[in-house]
Each structure stands twice: as C-alpha cells, then as structure tokens.
Short mmCIF file of C-alpha atoms and ligand atoms in Angstrom, two decimals:
data_model
loop_
_atom_site.label_atom_id
_atom_site.label_comp_id
_atom_site.label_asym_id
_atom_site.label_seq_id
_atom_site.Cartn_x
_atom_site.Cartn_y
_atom_site.Cartn_z
CA MET A 1 0.03 0.17 0.14
CA LYS A 2 1.07 3.30 -0.83
CA ARG A 3 2.26 5.52 2.23
CA LYS A 4 1.30 8.95 2.49
CA ILE A 5 4.05 11.23 3.92
CA ILE A 6 4.62 14.82 4.85
CA ILE A 7 8.39 16.04 4.66
CA ASP A 8 9.25 18.43 7.39
CA CYS A 9 12.66 19.88 6.06
CA ASP A 10 15.09 22.67 6.11
CA PRO A 11 16.82 22.17 2.53
CA GLY A 12 19.59 21.64 2.87
CA HIS A 13 21.79 19.55 0.69
CA ASP A 14 20.96 15.99 2.41
CA ASP A 15 17.18 17.16 2.57
CA ILE A 16 17.12 17.52 -1.04
CA MET A 17 18.48 14.07 -1.49
CA ALA A 18 15.89 12.71 0.70
CA ILE A 19 13.23 14.27 -1.40
CA LEU A 20 14.78 13.12 -4.39
CA LEU A 21 14.65 9.70 -3.15
CA SER A 22 10.88 10.01 -2.12
CA LEU A 23 9.88 11.12 -5.63
CA ALA A 24 11.55 8.49 -7.18
CA HIS A 25 9.24 5.95 -5.49
CA PRO A 26 5.86 7.22 -6.34
CA GLU A 27 4.50 3.48 -6.26
CA GLU A 28 5.47 3.22 -2.52
CA ILE A 29 5.29 6.81 -1.34
CA GLU A 30 2.93 9.63 -1.86
CA ILE A 31 3.98 13.27 -0.74
CA LEU A 32 1.03 15.18 0.46
CA GLY A 33 3.22 18.04 1.13
CA TYR A 34 6.51 19.72 2.44
CA THR A 35 6.75 21.87 5.64
CA THR A 36 9.84 24.10 6.11
CA VAL A 37 11.29 25.43 9.21
CA CYS A 38 14.52 27.37 10.50
CA GLY A 39 17.30 25.08 10.61
CA ASN A 40 20.26 24.85 8.38
CA GLN A 41 19.41 28.36 7.29
CA LEU A 42 16.54 30.76 7.88
CA VAL A 43 13.31 29.76 7.13
CA GLU A 44 12.62 31.90 3.98
CA LYS A 45 16.06 30.57 2.60
CA VAL A 46 15.33 27.08 3.12
CA THR A 47 11.89 27.74 1.59
CA ARG A 48 13.26 29.39 -1.47
CA ASN A 49 15.77 26.63 -1.93
CA LEU A 50 12.93 23.99 -2.33
CA CYS A 51 10.72 25.92 -4.38
CA GLN A 52 13.91 26.29 -6.92
CA VAL A 53 14.70 22.63 -6.69
CA LEU A 54 11.31 21.68 -7.52
CA THR A 55 11.25 24.19 -10.48
CA ALA A 56 14.45 22.82 -11.61
CA ILE A 57 13.25 19.10 -11.72
CA HIS A 58 9.81 20.17 -13.12
CA ARG A 59 7.92 19.18 -9.97
CA GLU A 60 5.03 20.51 -8.35
CA GLY A 61 4.56 20.44 -4.47
CA LYS A 62 2.64 21.84 -1.65
CA ILE A 63 4.99 23.74 0.49
CA ALA A 64 3.66 25.35 3.82
CA VAL A 65 6.26 27.74 5.55
CA GLY A 66 6.77 27.33 9.17
CA TYR A 67 8.62 28.52 12.36
CA ASP A 68 11.38 30.85 11.78
CA ALA A 69 13.25 30.33 14.97
CA PRO A 70 13.39 27.60 17.54
CA LEU A 71 10.80 27.64 20.43
CA TYR A 72 13.48 29.00 22.97
CA TYR A 73 16.93 29.35 21.68
CA ALA A 74 17.89 31.73 18.76
CA PRO A 75 18.28 30.46 15.36
CA ASP A 76 21.83 29.09 14.61
CA PRO A 77 22.11 28.66 10.93
CA GLN A 78 25.33 26.55 9.40
CA PRO A 79 26.95 28.22 6.62
CA LEU A 80 29.96 26.17 7.10
CA ALA A 81 28.05 23.00 5.95
CA HIS A 82 25.25 24.43 3.78
CA GLY A 83 26.67 27.95 2.76
CA GLU A 84 24.96 31.24 3.00
CA SER A 85 21.80 30.00 1.00
CA GLY A 86 21.58 27.04 2.84
CA LEU A 87 21.96 25.20 -0.44
CA ASP A 88 25.26 26.47 -1.96
CA GLY A 89 26.85 24.77 -4.99
CA PRO A 90 24.17 24.27 -7.98
CA GLN A 91 23.14 26.85 -10.27
CA LEU A 92 19.11 26.94 -9.84
CA PRO A 93 16.58 28.59 -11.76
CA GLU A 94 13.96 31.33 -10.38
CA ALA A 95 11.39 29.58 -8.53
CA LYS A 96 8.07 28.97 -10.68
CA ILE A 97 6.37 27.64 -7.58
CA ALA A 98 5.57 29.56 -4.42
CA PRO A 99 4.60 28.73 -0.82
CA LEU A 100 0.96 28.29 -0.13
CA ALA A 101 -0.77 30.79 2.26
CA ILE A 102 -1.04 28.48 5.17
CA HIS A 103 1.18 28.12 8.01
CA ALA A 104 2.98 24.69 8.21
CA VAL A 105 1.17 23.74 11.68
CA ASP A 106 -2.22 24.51 9.77
CA PHE A 107 -1.15 22.73 6.85
CA LEU A 108 -0.56 19.68 8.89
CA LYS A 109 -3.71 19.73 10.48
CA GLN A 110 -5.64 20.12 7.17
CA GLN A 111 -3.81 17.30 5.53
CA LEU A 112 -4.20 14.80 8.54
CA GLU A 113 -7.90 15.84 8.99
CA GLN A 114 -8.44 15.18 5.22
CA SER A 115 -6.60 11.82 5.09
CA GLU A 116 -8.60 8.50 5.50
CA GLU A 117 -5.50 6.75 6.82
CA PRO A 118 -2.65 7.75 9.10
CA VAL A 119 -0.22 9.97 7.63
CA THR A 120 3.66 9.55 8.14
CA LEU A 121 5.74 12.56 9.22
CA VAL A 122 9.06 12.53 7.96
CA ALA A 123 11.27 15.07 10.17
CA LEU A 124 14.63 15.81 8.38
CA ALA A 125 15.23 19.35 10.51
CA PRO A 126 14.72 20.93 13.83
CA LEU A 127 11.35 19.72 15.18
CA THR A 128 9.77 23.00 16.00
CA ASN A 129 6.65 22.65 13.58
CA LEU A 130 6.08 19.30 14.74
CA ALA A 131 6.30 20.07 18.53
CA VAL A 132 4.03 22.98 18.14
CA PHE A 133 1.62 21.06 15.89
CA LEU A 134 1.51 18.17 18.80
CA LYS A 135 0.67 20.64 21.59
CA THR A 136 -1.83 22.32 19.55
CA TYR A 137 -3.88 19.65 18.16
CA PRO A 138 -3.07 16.13 20.37
CA GLN A 139 -6.52 14.90 19.18
CA LEU A 140 -4.81 14.50 15.87
CA LYS A 141 -1.70 12.21 17.06
CA GLU A 142 -4.23 9.16 16.06
CA LYS A 143 -3.64 10.34 12.50
CA ILE A 144 -0.14 10.23 12.50
CA ALA A 145 1.33 6.63 11.75
CA MET A 146 4.67 7.40 12.78
CA ILE A 147 7.40 10.13 13.08
CA THR A 148 10.38 9.16 11.31
CA LEU A 149 13.19 11.42 12.22
CA MET A 150 16.93 12.30 11.31
CA GLY A 151 18.27 13.57 14.43
CA GLY A 152 20.27 12.71 17.82
CA ALA A 153 22.87 9.99 18.46
CA ILE A 154 23.52 6.95 20.55
CA GLY A 155 26.89 8.58 21.72
CA LYS A 156 28.15 10.87 19.08
CA GLY A 157 27.80 14.40 18.23
CA ASN A 158 28.22 16.72 15.19
CA ILE A 159 27.57 20.29 16.26
CA LEU A 160 28.70 19.32 19.74
CA PRO A 161 30.56 16.54 20.99
CA LYS A 162 27.63 14.92 22.15
CA ALA A 163 24.72 16.49 20.26
CA GLU A 164 23.49 16.29 16.69
CA PHE A 165 22.28 19.50 15.01
CA ASN A 166 18.52 18.90 14.51
CA ILE A 167 18.20 18.21 18.10
CA TYR A 168 20.57 20.81 19.54
CA GLU A 169 18.78 23.50 17.47
CA ASP A 170 15.49 23.09 18.97
CA PRO A 171 15.86 20.76 21.99
CA HIS A 172 12.59 21.99 23.68
CA ALA A 173 10.74 20.94 20.52
CA ALA A 174 12.50 17.62 20.44
CA LYS A 175 11.62 16.90 23.96
CA ILE A 176 8.08 17.54 23.15
CA VAL A 177 8.18 15.09 20.21
CA PHE A 178 10.05 12.24 21.89
CA GLU A 179 7.59 12.49 24.63
CA SER A 180 4.41 12.79 22.65
CA GLY A 181 3.62 9.16 22.62
CA VAL A 182 3.38 8.88 18.81
CA PRO A 183 5.47 6.21 17.50
CA ILE A 184 9.19 7.44 16.75
CA VAL A 185 11.85 6.05 14.28
CA MET A 186 15.04 7.60 15.15
CA SER A 187 18.01 7.83 12.47
CA GLY A 188 20.74 9.20 14.50
CA ILE A 189 24.36 9.89 13.50
CA GLU A 190 25.62 6.24 13.78
CA VAL A 191 23.32 5.03 11.49
CA CYS A 192 23.63 7.76 9.29
CA ASP A 193 27.63 7.22 9.23
CA ASP A 194 26.77 3.75 7.56
CA CYS A 195 24.76 5.59 5.10
CA SER A 196 27.65 7.48 3.59
CA ILE A 197 28.42 8.03 0.02
CA LEU A 198 31.87 7.64 -1.45
CA HIS A 199 33.39 10.53 -3.15
CA SER A 200 34.12 8.41 -6.09
CA GLU A 201 30.27 7.68 -6.13
CA ILE A 202 29.36 11.45 -6.40
CA ASP A 203 32.17 11.96 -8.91
CA ALA A 204 30.37 9.27 -11.10
CA LEU A 205 26.82 11.16 -11.24
CA LYS A 206 28.51 13.98 -13.22
CA GLY A 207 27.23 13.43 -17.06
CA SER A 208 24.68 10.97 -16.41
CA GLY A 209 21.51 13.09 -16.70
CA PRO A 210 20.06 16.55 -15.49
CA ILE A 211 19.01 15.29 -12.00
CA GLN A 212 21.88 13.14 -11.41
CA ASP A 213 24.22 16.54 -12.51
CA LEU A 214 22.02 18.51 -9.91
CA ALA A 215 22.66 15.86 -7.15
CA HIS A 216 26.47 15.91 -8.41
CA GLU A 217 26.77 19.74 -7.80
CA ILE A 218 24.71 19.44 -4.46
CA LEU A 219 27.00 16.53 -3.18
CA GLN A 220 29.93 18.17 -4.37
CA PHE A 221 29.47 21.03 -2.07
CA PHE A 222 28.30 18.83 0.62
CA SER A 223 31.21 16.67 0.68
CA ARG A 224 33.71 19.67 0.84
CA TYR A 225 34.02 19.16 4.54
CA SER A 226 34.66 15.49 4.52
CA ARG A 227 37.09 15.68 1.45
CA GLU A 228 39.04 18.51 3.12
CA ARG A 229 39.66 16.21 6.01
CA GLY A 230 40.84 13.47 3.77
CA LYS A 231 38.06 11.17 4.29
CA ASP A 232 36.86 8.94 1.15
CA ARG A 233 33.00 9.44 1.80
CA SER A 234 30.13 11.58 3.14
CA PRO A 235 27.19 10.92 5.12
CA LEU A 236 23.76 11.57 3.57
CA PHE A 237 22.12 12.20 6.92
CA ASP A 238 18.48 12.92 5.79
CA VAL A 239 18.16 10.26 3.32
CA ALA A 240 18.26 7.60 6.05
CA PRO A 241 14.52 7.86 7.24
CA ILE A 242 13.04 7.85 3.67
CA MET A 243 15.55 4.83 2.84
CA HIS A 244 13.89 3.03 6.17
CA LEU A 245 10.28 3.64 4.88
CA LEU A 246 11.47 2.07 1.59
CA HIS A 247 13.58 -0.66 2.81
CA PRO A 248 13.33 -1.67 6.52
CA GLU A 249 15.00 -4.77 5.88
CA TYR A 250 18.57 -2.80 5.18
CA PHE A 251 18.56 -1.74 8.76
CA ILE A 252 19.04 -3.14 12.24
CA SER A 253 17.09 -1.43 14.76
CA ARG A 254 15.64 -1.74 18.57
CA PRO A 255 13.31 -0.19 20.68
CA ALA A 256 14.89 2.28 23.12
CA SER A 257 14.18 4.97 25.67
CA VAL A 258 15.42 8.29 24.45
CA GLN A 259 15.22 11.51 26.33
CA VAL A 260 16.49 15.06 25.14
CA GLU A 261 18.79 17.38 27.10
CA VAL A 262 17.29 20.70 26.83
CA ALA A 263 19.95 22.85 28.57
CA GLY A 264 22.82 20.82 29.65
CA GLN A 265 26.24 23.04 30.38
CA TYR A 266 28.15 20.98 27.53
CA THR A 267 25.12 18.59 26.30
CA ARG A 268 22.47 20.81 24.93
CA GLY A 269 20.35 18.83 22.46
CA MET A 270 21.88 15.26 23.60
CA THR A 271 19.73 12.35 23.15
CA VAL A 272 20.03 10.36 26.13
CA VAL A 273 19.82 6.86 25.15
CA ASP A 274 19.25 4.38 27.89
CA GLN A 275 21.57 1.59 27.28
CA ARG A 276 20.90 -0.17 30.63
CA GLU A 277 19.35 -3.74 30.74
CA GLY A 278 15.80 -3.91 32.11
CA VAL A 279 14.51 -0.52 30.73
CA SER A 280 10.72 -0.77 31.27
CA GLN A 281 8.18 -1.23 28.49
CA LYS A 282 6.60 2.08 29.30
CA GLN A 283 10.10 3.84 28.60
CA LEU A 284 10.42 2.68 25.13
CA ASN A 285 9.46 5.61 23.19
CA THR A 286 11.65 5.06 20.05
CA GLU A 287 12.59 2.49 17.47
CA LEU A 288 16.28 3.22 17.21
CA LEU A 289 18.21 2.57 14.04
CA LEU A 290 21.49 1.03 14.87
CA SER A 291 23.17 0.21 11.55
CA CYS A 292 22.43 -0.22 7.95
CA ASP A 293 23.86 -2.16 4.82
CA ARG A 294 25.99 0.70 2.77
CA GLU A 295 25.97 -1.18 -0.56
CA LYS A 296 22.22 -1.73 -0.73
CA PHE A 297 21.56 1.56 0.74
CA ILE A 298 23.73 3.30 -1.93
CA GLN A 299 22.70 0.91 -4.84
CA CYS A 300 18.84 2.08 -4.02
CA PHE A 301 19.66 5.65 -3.78
CA LEU A 302 21.73 5.96 -6.82
CA GLU A 303 19.18 4.12 -8.91
CA GLY A 304 16.31 6.44 -7.55
CA LEU A 305 18.32 9.33 -9.07
CA ALA A 306 18.83 7.48 -12.46
CA TRP A 307 14.95 6.50 -12.51
CA LEU A 308 14.22 10.18 -12.24
CA ASP A 309 16.29 11.21 -15.06
CA LYS A 310 13.90 8.54 -17.17
CA ASN A 311 10.69 9.42 -15.75
C1 LIG B 401 21.24 17.09 10.27
O1 LIG B 401 21.44 18.67 10.33
C2 LIG B 401 21.24 19.29 8.80
O2 LIG B 401 22.56 20.01 8.75
C3 LIG B 401 21.19 18.22 7.98
O3 LIG B 401 20.39 18.66 7.01
C4 LIG B 401 20.71 17.18 8.58
O4 LIG B 401 19.46 17.16 8.92
C5 LIG B 401 22.42 16.34 10.37
O5 LIG B 401 22.80 16.66 11.43
CA1 LIG B 402 17.97 18.59 7.15
#
C-alpha cells in the first residue's frame, strides 16, 4: 500500500537528496506536501531552496512555511555545512512555484484531517513545527502513523561533542516530540555514518542526466567538509529515514528509551539513550536505528536518481 507522507525539512543538501529519493518511488510513497522550518538556514532561505529545486526538476508540490526560529533558543544557521543560501553549490533557476498561504502547523492539521488513513511525518530538520502541532492539536496524534526523524545520536555528536544539529537547534521541541507518545523512528548519527556515499560515487554522477548532474553539484558542495579532512565518503543524513520507509530490511534497529537534554552545560540537545538492561516497556518511546547495509542503501539511492532522469 502506498504510504502517505509529509516531509518537514530545512533544505539543505541532504534534505534535497531525501526528497529526490521519495520522488523516485511514487508507487510506494505519496508526498502530501512539505513543511519548512528554520534550521540549516533561516526559513525564507530554505523555503526558497525547495521551491527552486522543485522548479529545476519540473515538479509541483504543496509547500507550507513554518517557524522562523526555535521555541526558545535563537536560530543558529550552518553556513559552514550548507553555505549562506542553505543550499550553496548548484546554479538553480528562479522558482516558478510559491509556498501556500497557510502556516505549516495548519497545513499539517488540514492534511491529517483530510486523510482517511494515518499519515507518516518525515522530520529532517529541527522539530519546531511538529512540536507546536502536537501541542496544539493533540487529538490528531491518532492520525499520525509515525514520526520518522533524522536527529540525535547514541553517543556521538556533530554540532557538539554529544549533540546532533537537528536536536541541538531546538531541544525543547525535540523533547515534546519524543515525549508525545507517537511512534518514533530515530535515524541518529551512528546509522547515518553507515549511510555514507563514497566521493567516487558522487563523482560518477556527473554527466549521467540532468537530475544526476544536479545531485552531483549539490553533493560536491556538501562533501567539501569530508574531502578537506581526507575522508573518502560523506554522510547523507536525511536520506536515512526515507530509505528506512522504503527498505526497513536494510537496517538493524531496536526499541529504546530516548530523552532529550534541553539545557546541559555541555550537552544541549543530546539524546540520552538508555543502554542499561531492564528498561521498562513504558519507557521505550523510540525505534532506534543502529546500523545499515551501505551497499544496498547506496545502490537504491543511486538507482532512484537514475530513475528520475528517465521518468
Ligand atoms: C542534520 O542537520 C542538517 O545540517 C542536515 O540537513 C541534517 O538534517 C544532520 O545533523
Ligand atoms: Ca535537514
């Protein structure tokens, strides 16, 4: 059965890769729309990026703009990873599509109310929109099949030694989401490390077709950081939750108890994964992805890009 999803995002190089993979699987995934939020860059910029990319690949899409700041902390854009635009690298056309005149939270309400079956929320950014939605319309939780999110870590960090960016950026929102009672699937840094693309695989995209060329330009920029550090591969963070929807069999996971540190002196945004034995059933709020078969993951990802060029 086709799964209905809404993608909450801050495009963002890897967000765009995740969206491309979703679009490459219309038999399995129906994208009801996109909600945007402040994260990698301010919300105006990431929304413009999404409109421009959809224009570039000749796609339509419903886009609703969400929050322009986290619930409590100030925005903390990441030009080092994503550039001043939030999607530096590719030359993109002027956008021919515009966002809807509805706030992301109201769009979520509208879509969930209209859908006969539960909708999967794919969260690829700080969780501000989803937290406000859950607090404002708790009666609609039953219309959410699950929230599958890229964020957090078991023990690693990227923005801080022990915190991942999406959770760090708005930990108060993340706490609301993890404590909401909605089924959560978490793609943290560790599993995303398994879902890396070799730089030689990025290079091979060039000249294979317009969408693969666009992916090449986007990933060339995104991989600068890893290349400069002498690595042979770069993570594709946000692609993991979409791949898990398509191919859960590529992943190993386990139920876990995850809590969010909102204000630690050194640990703001840390996801505290309880690794002790005997955690009670009641505390198991998250399906935690532990590892992934990289070869299968990348094959499916690259086939998706090639499919988009032919369809
Ligand atoms: C996450 O933070 C953002 O920079 C990426 O788009 C991804 O969602 C990785 O930590
Ligand atoms: Ca993102």
